[in-house]
CSV table of C-alpha atoms in Angstrom, one decimal:
chain,number,residue,atom,x,y,z
P,1,MET,CA,-21.9,3.2,-5.4
P,2,THR,CA,-21.7,-0.7,-4.1
P,3,MET,CA,-19.4,-3.3,-4.6
P,4,ASN,CA,-19.2,-7.0,-4.4
P,5,GLN,CA,-15.5,-7.0,-3.4
P,6,GLN,CA,-13.3,-5.0,-0.8
P,7,GLU,CA,-10.5,-3.8,-2.8
P,8,PRO,CA,-10.9,-3.7,-6.4
P,9,ASP,CA,-8.5,-5.9,-8.9
P,10,TYR,CA,-6.7,-5.5,-12.0
P,11,ILE,CA,-8.5,-6.5,-15.0
P,12,GLU,CA,-6.0,-8.6,-16.4
P,13,ASP,CA,-5.1,-9.2,-20.4
P,14,ASP,CA,-6.0,-12.7,-20.1
P,15,ASP,CA,-9.9,-11.4,-19.1
P,16,LEU,CA,-10.0,-9.6,-22.1
P,17,GLN,CA,-11.3,-12.6,-24.5
P,18,ALA,CA,-13.6,-12.6,-27.2
P,19,LEU,CA,-17.6,-12.6,-25.9
P,20,ASP,CA,-18.1,-15.7,-28.7
P,21,GLY,CA,-16.4,-18.4,-27.6
P,22,ALA,CA,-14.8,-20.6,-30.3
P,23,ASP,CA,-17.7,-22.8,-31.1
P,24,GLY,CA,-19.8,-19.4,-31.9
P,25,GLN,CA,-22.0,-19.9,-28.9
P,26,GLU,CA,-22.7,-17.2,-26.0
P,27,GLN,CA,-20.4,-17.4,-23.0
P,28,THR,CA,-21.7,-17.5,-19.4
P,29,LEU,CA,-20.9,-14.1,-18.1
P,30,PHE,CA,-19.9,-13.5,-14.2
P,31,GLU,CA,-20.5,-10.3,-12.4
P,32,HIS,CA,-17.2,-9.0,-10.8
P,33,TYR,CA,-17.9,-5.6,-10.0
P,34,ARG,CA,-21.5,-3.2,-9.4
P,35,PHE,CA,-21.7,0.5,-9.2
P,36,GLU,CA,-24.7,2.8,-9.0
P,37,VAL,CA,-24.3,6.1,-10.8
P,38,ASP,CA,-25.2,8.6,-8.1
P,39,ARG,CA,-28.1,11.0,-8.4
P,40,GLY,CA,-26.2,14.2,-8.8
P,41,GLN,CA,-23.4,12.3,-11.7
P,42,GLU,CA,-22.9,14.8,-14.4
P,43,PRO,CA,-23.0,12.4,-18.5
P,44,ILE,CA,-19.8,10.7,-18.2
P,45,ARG,CA,-18.2,8.0,-20.7
P,46,VAL,CA,-18.1,4.7,-19.1
P,47,ASP,CA,-14.5,4.0,-19.3
P,48,LYS,CA,-13.9,7.3,-17.7
P,49,PHE,CA,-16.4,6.5,-15.0
P,50,MET,CA,-15.2,2.9,-14.1
P,51,PHE,CA,-11.4,4.0,-14.1
P,52,GLU,CA,-12.4,6.9,-11.2
P,53,LYS,CA,-14.2,4.3,-9.5
P,54,MET,CA,-11.4,0.7,-10.0
P,55,GLN,CA,-8.3,2.5,-8.9
P,56,HIS,CA,-6.2,-0.7,-9.5
P,57,SER,CA,-6.9,-0.7,-13.1
P,58,SER,CA,-5.8,1.1,-16.1
P,59,ARG,CA,-8.3,3.0,-18.7
P,60,ASN,CA,-6.6,0.9,-21.8
P,61,ARG,CA,-8.0,-2.2,-20.0
P,62,ILE,CA,-11.3,-1.4,-19.1
P,63,GLN,CA,-11.6,0.1,-22.7
P,64,GLN,CA,-10.6,-3.4,-23.6
P,65,ALA,CA,-13.0,-4.9,-21.5
P,66,ALA,CA,-15.7,-3.0,-23.3
P,67,GLN,CA,-15.2,-3.6,-26.8
P,68,ALA,CA,-14.6,-7.4,-25.8
P,69,GLY,CA,-18.7,-6.9,-24.4
P,70,PHE,CA,-17.9,-7.4,-20.6
P,71,VAL,CA,-18.9,-4.2,-19.8
P,72,HIS,CA,-22.9,-3.6,-19.0
P,73,VAL,CA,-25.0,-1.0,-18.1
P,74,ASN,CA,-28.2,-2.2,-17.2
P,75,ASP,CA,-27.7,-5.4,-18.2
P,76,ARG,CA,-26.6,-4.9,-22.0
P,77,PRO,CA,-23.2,-4.8,-23.1
P,78,VAL,CA,-22.2,-0.8,-24.0
P,79,LYS,CA,-19.1,0.8,-25.9
P,80,SER,CA,-16.9,2.4,-24.2
P,81,ASN,CA,-18.0,6.3,-25.4
P,82,TYR,CA,-21.3,5.5,-23.2
P,83,LYS,CA,-22.2,8.2,-21.1
P,84,VAL,CA,-23.6,7.1,-18.0
P,85,ARG,CA,-26.5,9.1,-16.6
P,86,PRO,CA,-27.9,9.0,-13.4
P,87,GLY,CA,-29.6,5.6,-11.8
P,88,ASP,CA,-27.5,3.8,-14.5
P,89,VAL,CA,-26.1,0.4,-13.0
P,90,VAL,CA,-22.6,-0.4,-14.3
P,91,THR,CA,-21.2,-3.5,-14.4
P,92,LEU,CA,-18.4,-5.4,-15.4
P,93,MET,CA,-18.8,-9.0,-16.5
P,94,LEU,CA,-16.2,-11.3,-16.9
P,95,ASP,CA,-16.2,-14.9,-18.7
P,96,ARG,CA,-14.7,-16.3,-15.4
P,97,PRO,CA,-16.3,-16.7,-11.8
P,98,HIS,CA,-15.3,-14.0,-9.4
P,99,PHE,CA,-12.2,-15.3,-6.9
P,100,ASP,CA,-13.1,-16.3,-3.9
P,101,THR,CA,-11.6,-13.8,-1.4
P,102,THR,CA,-12.6,-15.8,1.8
P,103,ILE,CA,-9.1,-16.3,4.2
P,104,GLU,CA,-8.1,-19.3,5.2
P,105,PRO,CA,-5.6,-20.2,7.5
P,106,GLU,CA,-2.4,-20.6,5.9
P,107,GLU,CA,1.1,-22.0,8.2
P,108,MET,CA,3.1,-19.3,8.0
P,109,ALA,CA,6.2,-18.6,11.1
P,110,LEU,CA,5.5,-14.8,12.3
P,111,ASP,CA,7.9,-12.7,14.3
P,112,ILE,CA,5.4,-12.2,17.2
P,113,VAL,CA,6.7,-9.5,19.2
P,114,TYR,CA,4.1,-9.6,21.9
P,115,GLU,CA,0.9,-11.3,22.6
P,116,ASP,CA,-2.1,-11.6,25.2
P,117,ASP,CA,-5.6,-12.1,24.9
P,118,GLN,CA,-6.4,-9.0,23.4
P,119,LEU,CA,-4.0,-8.3,20.7
P,120,MET,CA,-0.8,-9.0,19.3
P,121,VAL,CA,2.3,-7.1,18.0
P,122,VAL,CA,3.8,-8.6,14.9
P,123,ASN,CA,7.1,-7.6,13.3
P,124,LYS,CA,6.7,-8.2,9.5
P,125,PRO,CA,9.2,-9.0,7.1
P,126,ALA,CA,9.9,-6.9,3.6
P,127,GLY,CA,8.4,-8.8,0.9
P,128,LEU,CA,5.1,-10.2,3.0
P,129,VAL,CA,2.1,-8.9,1.7
P,130,VAL,CA,-0.1,-8.1,4.5
P,131,HIS,CA,-4.0,-8.2,3.1
P,132,PRO,CA,-5.3,-10.1,0.1
P,133,GLY,CA,-6.1,-8.3,-3.0
P,134,CYS,CA,-4.5,-7.3,-6.5
P,135,GLY,CA,-3.2,-11.1,-7.1
P,136,ASN,CA,-2.0,-11.9,-3.6
P,137,PHE,CA,-4.9,-14.1,-2.9
P,138,HIS,CA,-2.5,-16.6,-0.7
P,139,GLY,CA,0.3,-16.4,1.7
P,140,THR,CA,-0.2,-12.7,3.2
P,141,LEU,CA,0.1,-12.2,6.4
P,142,VAL,CA,-3.7,-12.2,7.4
P,143,HIS,CA,-3.7,-15.9,6.5
P,144,GLY,CA,-0.5,-16.3,8.5
P,145,ILE,CA,-2.0,-14.8,11.6
P,146,ALA,CA,-5.6,-16.9,10.7
P,147,TRP,CA,-3.4,-19.7,11.4
P,148,HIS,CA,-2.1,-18.6,14.3
P,149,LEU,CA,-5.2,-17.9,16.0
P,150,ARG,CA,-6.9,-20.9,14.3
P,151,ASN,CA,-7.7,-22.1,17.6
P,152,LEU,CA,-8.9,-19.1,18.7
P,153,PRO,CA,-13.0,-19.6,18.6
P,154,THR,CA,-13.9,-16.0,19.0
P,155,TYR,CA,-11.4,-15.4,16.3
P,156,ASP,CA,-12.9,-15.2,13.0
P,157,PRO,CA,-10.1,-13.6,10.0
P,158,ASN,CA,-13.1,-12.8,7.7
P,159,ASP,CA,-14.5,-10.6,10.7
P,160,PRO,CA,-13.9,-7.1,9.6
P,161,GLN,CA,-14.5,-6.3,13.6
P,162,VAL,CA,-10.9,-8.0,14.3
P,163,GLY,CA,-7.5,-8.3,12.9
P,164,LEU,CA,-5.1,-5.6,11.7
P,165,VAL,CA,-5.7,-2.0,12.8
P,166,HIS,CA,-3.2,-0.4,10.4
P,167,ARG,CA,-1.2,-1.7,7.2
P,168,ILE,CA,2.2,-1.3,5.6
P,169,ASP,CA,3.9,-1.7,2.3
P,170,LYS,CA,4.5,-5.5,0.9
P,171,ASP,CA,8.4,-4.2,1.1
P,172,THR,CA,8.3,-2.1,3.8
P,173,SER,CA,9.4,-4.0,6.6
P,174,GLY,CA,8.4,-3.6,10.6
P,175,LEU,CA,5.5,-3.8,13.3
P,176,LEU,CA,1.7,-4.0,13.2
P,177,VAL,CA,-0.7,-4.1,15.6
P,178,VAL,CA,-3.3,-7.0,15.1
P,179,ALA,CA,-6.8,-6.9,17.5
P,180,LYS,CA,-8.0,-10.3,18.6
P,181,THR,CA,-11.4,-8.7,19.8
P,182,PRO,CA,-13.6,-6.4,18.5
P,183,GLU,CA,-13.2,-4.4,21.6
P,184,ALA,CA,-9.9,-4.1,21.1
P,185,LYS,CA,-9.9,-3.2,17.6
P,186,SER,CA,-12.6,-0.4,17.8
P,187,ASN,CA,-10.3,0.9,20.7
P,188,LEU,CA,-7.5,0.6,18.6
P,189,GLY,CA,-8.6,2.6,15.7
P,190,LEU,CA,-9.8,5.3,17.6
P,191,GLN,CA,-6.4,5.7,18.8
P,192,PHE,CA,-5.0,5.7,15.4
P,193,PHE,CA,-7.9,8.4,14.0
P,194,ASN,CA,-7.3,10.3,17.2
P,195,LYS,CA,-3.5,10.3,16.3
P,196,THR,CA,-2.4,9.5,19.9
P,197,THR,CA,-0.3,6.2,18.7
P,198,HIS,CA,3.4,6.4,18.0
P,199,ARG,CA,4.9,5.8,15.7
P,200,SER,CA,8.3,6.0,13.8
P,201,TYR,CA,9.9,4.8,10.6
P,202,ASN,CA,13.8,4.5,9.7
P,203,ALA,CA,14.7,5.5,6.1
P,204,LEU,CA,17.5,5.6,3.5
P,205,VAL,CA,17.0,8.3,1.1
P,206,TRP,CA,18.9,10.1,-1.5
P,207,ALA,CA,19.6,13.2,0.4
P,208,ASN,CA,22.6,15.2,1.9
P,209,PHE,CA,20.1,17.4,4.1
P,210,GLN,CA,21.3,20.8,5.3
P,211,ASP,CA,19.1,20.9,8.1
P,212,ASP,CA,18.8,18.3,10.5
P,213,GLU,CA,15.3,18.2,10.8
P,214,GLY,CA,12.1,19.3,8.8
P,215,ARG,CA,8.1,19.2,8.0
P,216,ILE,CA,6.5,17.9,5.0
P,217,GLU,CA,3.0,19.2,4.9
P,218,GLY,CA,0.7,18.0,1.5
P,219,ASN,CA,-2.2,16.1,0.3
P,220,ILE,CA,-1.6,12.7,-0.7
P,221,GLY,CA,-3.8,11.3,-3.5
P,222,ARG,CA,-3.5,8.7,-6.2
P,223,ASP,CA,-1.2,10.0,-9.3
P,224,PRO,CA,-3.8,9.9,-12.3
P,225,LYS,CA,-0.5,9.2,-14.7
P,226,ASP,CA,-0.1,5.8,-12.3
P,227,ARG,CA,-2.6,4.2,-10.4
P,228,LEU,CA,-0.4,2.0,-8.4
P,229,ARG,CA,1.6,5.2,-7.2
P,230,MET,CA,0.8,8.3,-5.1
P,231,GLU,CA,0.8,11.7,-5.6
P,232,VAL,CA,1.0,15.2,-3.5
P,233,PHE,CA,-0.9,17.9,-4.2
P,234,PRO,CA,-1.2,21.3,-2.1
P,235,PRO,CA,-2.5,21.4,1.4
P,236,ASP,CA,-5.4,24.0,0.2
P,237,SER,CA,-6.5,22.1,-2.4
P,238,GLU,CA,-9.3,19.6,-2.6
P,239,VAL,CA,-7.3,16.9,-3.9
P,240,GLY,CA,-6.2,14.2,-2.0
P,241,LYS,CA,-6.3,13.8,1.8
P,242,PRO,CA,-3.9,15.7,4.5
P,243,ALA,CA,-0.9,14.0,5.6
P,244,VAL,CA,2.0,15.4,7.4
P,245,THR,CA,5.7,13.4,8.0
P,246,HIS,CA,7.8,14.7,10.3
P,247,TRP,CA,12.1,13.7,9.7
P,248,ARG,CA,14.9,14.3,11.3
P,249,VAL,CA,18.6,13.3,10.2
P,250,LEU,CA,20.1,9.9,12.1
P,251,GLU,CA,23.1,9.8,10.2
P,252,ARG,CA,24.6,10.9,6.8
P,253,PHE,CA,26.9,9.8,4.0
P,254,GLY,CA,27.2,12.3,2.1
P,255,TYR,CA,25.1,11.5,-1.1
P,256,THR,CA,22.3,9.1,1.3
P,257,THR,CA,20.9,10.1,4.8
P,258,LEU,CA,19.6,7.7,7.3
P,259,ILE,CA,16.4,9.7,8.9
P,260,GLU,CA,13.8,9.1,11.3
P,261,CYS,CA,9.9,9.6,10.1
P,262,ILE,CA,7.3,10.0,12.6
P,263,LEU,CA,3.8,10.2,10.9
P,264,GLU,CA,1.0,12.8,11.7
P,265,THR,CA,-1.2,10.9,9.8
P,266,GLY,CA,-1.3,7.1,8.1
P,267,ARG,CA,-2.0,7.8,4.4
P,268,THR,CA,-1.0,5.1,1.7
P,269,HIS,CA,2.8,5.5,0.4
P,270,GLN,CA,2.8,8.7,2.8
P,271,ILE,CA,6.8,8.5,3.4
P,272,ARG,CA,7.6,7.4,0.1
P,273,ALA,CA,5.3,9.9,-2.0
P,274,HIS,CA,6.4,12.9,0.5
P,275,MET,CA,10.2,12.0,0.3
P,276,ARG,CA,10.0,12.2,-3.4
P,277,HIS,CA,7.5,15.1,-3.7
P,278,ILE,CA,10.7,17.4,-1.8
P,279,GLY,CA,13.1,15.9,-4.3
P,280,HIS,CA,14.9,12.7,-2.1
P,281,PRO,CA,13.3,9.5,-3.0
P,282,LEU,CA,13.9,6.4,-0.4
P,283,PHE,CA,17.0,4.7,-1.6
P,284,ALA,CA,15.9,1.6,-4.2
P,285,ASP,CA,12.2,2.2,-4.3
P,286,GLU,CA,11.9,1.4,-7.9
P,287,ARG,CA,7.8,2.9,-8.0
P,288,TYR,CA,9.2,6.6,-6.7
P,289,GLY,CA,12.2,7.0,-8.9
P,290,GLY,CA,14.7,5.8,-5.9
P,291,CYS,CA,16.2,3.0,-8.0
P,292,GLU,CA,18.4,5.4,-10.2
P,293,ILE,CA,21.7,6.7,-9.3
P,294,LEU,CA,20.2,10.8,-8.0
P,295,ARG,CA,23.3,11.4,-6.3
P,296,GLY,CA,27.5,10.6,-6.4
P,297,GLU,CA,30.1,10.7,-8.7
P,298,ARG,CA,30.4,9.4,-12.4
P,299,SER,CA,33.1,7.3,-12.1
P,300,ALA,CA,32.6,3.3,-12.7
P,301,SER,CA,33.6,2.2,-9.1
P,302,TYR,CA,30.6,4.4,-7.9
P,303,LYS,CA,28.4,3.5,-10.4
P,304,ALA,CA,29.0,-0.5,-9.2
P,305,PHE,CA,29.0,0.5,-5.5
P,306,ILE,CA,25.4,1.6,-6.0
P,307,GLN,CA,24.8,-1.3,-8.4
P,308,ASN,CA,26.0,-3.6,-5.2
P,309,CYS,CA,23.9,-1.9,-3.2
P,310,PHE,CA,20.7,-2.1,-4.7
P,311,LYS,CA,21.2,-5.9,-5.0
P,312,LEU,CA,22.0,-6.1,-1.3
P,313,CYS,CA,18.7,-4.6,-0.2
P,314,PRO,CA,16.8,-4.6,-3.4
P,315,ARG,CA,13.4,-2.6,-2.1
P,316,GLN,CA,12.3,0.7,-0.7
P,317,VAL,CA,14.8,1.1,2.4
P,318,LEU,CA,12.0,1.6,5.3
P,319,HIS,CA,11.4,0.0,8.2
P,320,ALA,CA,8.4,0.6,10.9
P,321,ARG,CA,10.9,0.8,13.9
P,322,THR,CA,8.2,1.7,16.5
P,323,LEU,CA,5.0,1.3,17.9
P,324,GLY,CA,3.1,2.9,20.7
P,325,PHE,CA,-0.3,2.6,22.2
P,326,VAL,CA,-2.1,2.5,25.0
P,327,HIS,CA,-3.2,-1.2,25.7
P,328,PRO,CA,-7.2,-1.5,25.3
P,329,THR,CA,-8.4,-3.1,28.3
P,330,THR,CA,-5.3,-2.2,31.1
P,331,GLY,CA,-4.9,0.9,30.1
P,332,GLN,CA,-1.1,0.4,30.0
P,333,GLN,CA,1.6,2.6,27.6
P,334,MET,CA,2.8,-0.3,25.3
P,335,ASP,CA,5.9,1.0,23.0
P,336,PHE,CA,7.9,-1.6,21.3
P,337,THR,CA,10.8,-1.4,18.8
P,338,SER,CA,12.0,-3.6,16.2
P,339,GLU,CA,16.0,-3.7,15.0
P,340,LEU,CA,16.9,-3.1,11.6
P,341,PRO,CA,16.2,-6.3,9.4
P,342,ALA,CA,19.4,-7.8,7.8
P,343,ASP,CA,19.0,-6.5,4.4
P,344,MET,CA,19.5,-2.9,6.0
P,345,ASP,CA,21.7,-3.2,8.3
P,346,ALA,CA,24.1,-4.8,5.7
P,347,LEU,CA,23.1,-1.7,3.3
P,348,ILE,CA,24.0,1.1,6.1
P,349,ASN,CA,27.0,-0.3,7.1
P,350,LYS,CA,28.3,-1.0,3.7
P,351,TRP,CA,27.3,2.9,3.2
P,352,ARG,CA,29.2,3.4,6.5
P,353,ASN,CA,32.2,1.4,5.2
P,354,TYR,CA,32.5,3.7,1.7
P,355,VAL,CA,32.5,7.0,3.7
P,356,HIS,CA,35.1,5.9,5.6
P,357,ALA,CA,37.1,4.7,2.5
P,358,THR,CA,36.9,7.8,0.9
P,359,LYS,CA,37.4,10.2,3.4
């Protein structure tokens, strides 16, 4: 399989215009995605084939694209029920040029915790997208890093051999490490791969745990019913990638609990998916069911209290608090801690006051 973009985009409704223009003339189409069908591929509908390859698109939108004449096989438009075969070349052709994903420096205030000639550690605020993709092509953290390092001749923000070593979600706050050199990124990447780095997160979850600590193990893969959400599958299944999360209680508030999570692996949405899997979604995590009142009283005052909590911290309550690794050139152990951001700190204090008032 080959693609001409690092990260698949949505097929937006605006893209699904008629193949013929208003004047009856054929429109010029531009290639956005290209897939070559593997030799061992069994015959499969083209809409299902593309749905499995394009993680951020719905099957319905792909079918609309085919109806509009935008899905081609071997340079000819096909219907959704066309069955691809080994050797077929499947392309998505749209009536607009492909978006230029070249990263240009954009001025941005960054909270830089540490910096030297090899790397920098950044404290990311909630709400800031880390990397371009899925409609966020400007104003991301990598654009801000490119601005900060704009006068460093050896740093090319479009070179995958430098830059962010790992990521966190848009609405998660906390620490990230950035490599300025290929050697630093290779070394740090190997540490993450070998699980020798140390990372801990603080999270507020809907729970009143009986135990003080626990371990969650379950493969994580994309939810077939919601491509923007991850699902947990049995560890012995062949679905998803292995993932392990350790948690321990930091503070109890009756209906919610502040916990620390330590990851053995670093899968997409790992903490969010694992906590939902055991019935304790992150507080205010809309995608994983945490924006409903899952525990507590039925009184109007309690419902009003929860709604005020959601307004106070309107995002999943998750913070990448600590980060530790070995410096790639000095060999020194580097450990960093980020205090809870203001919204999360205010929310936790609100729960403390609630518990105190109801005793």
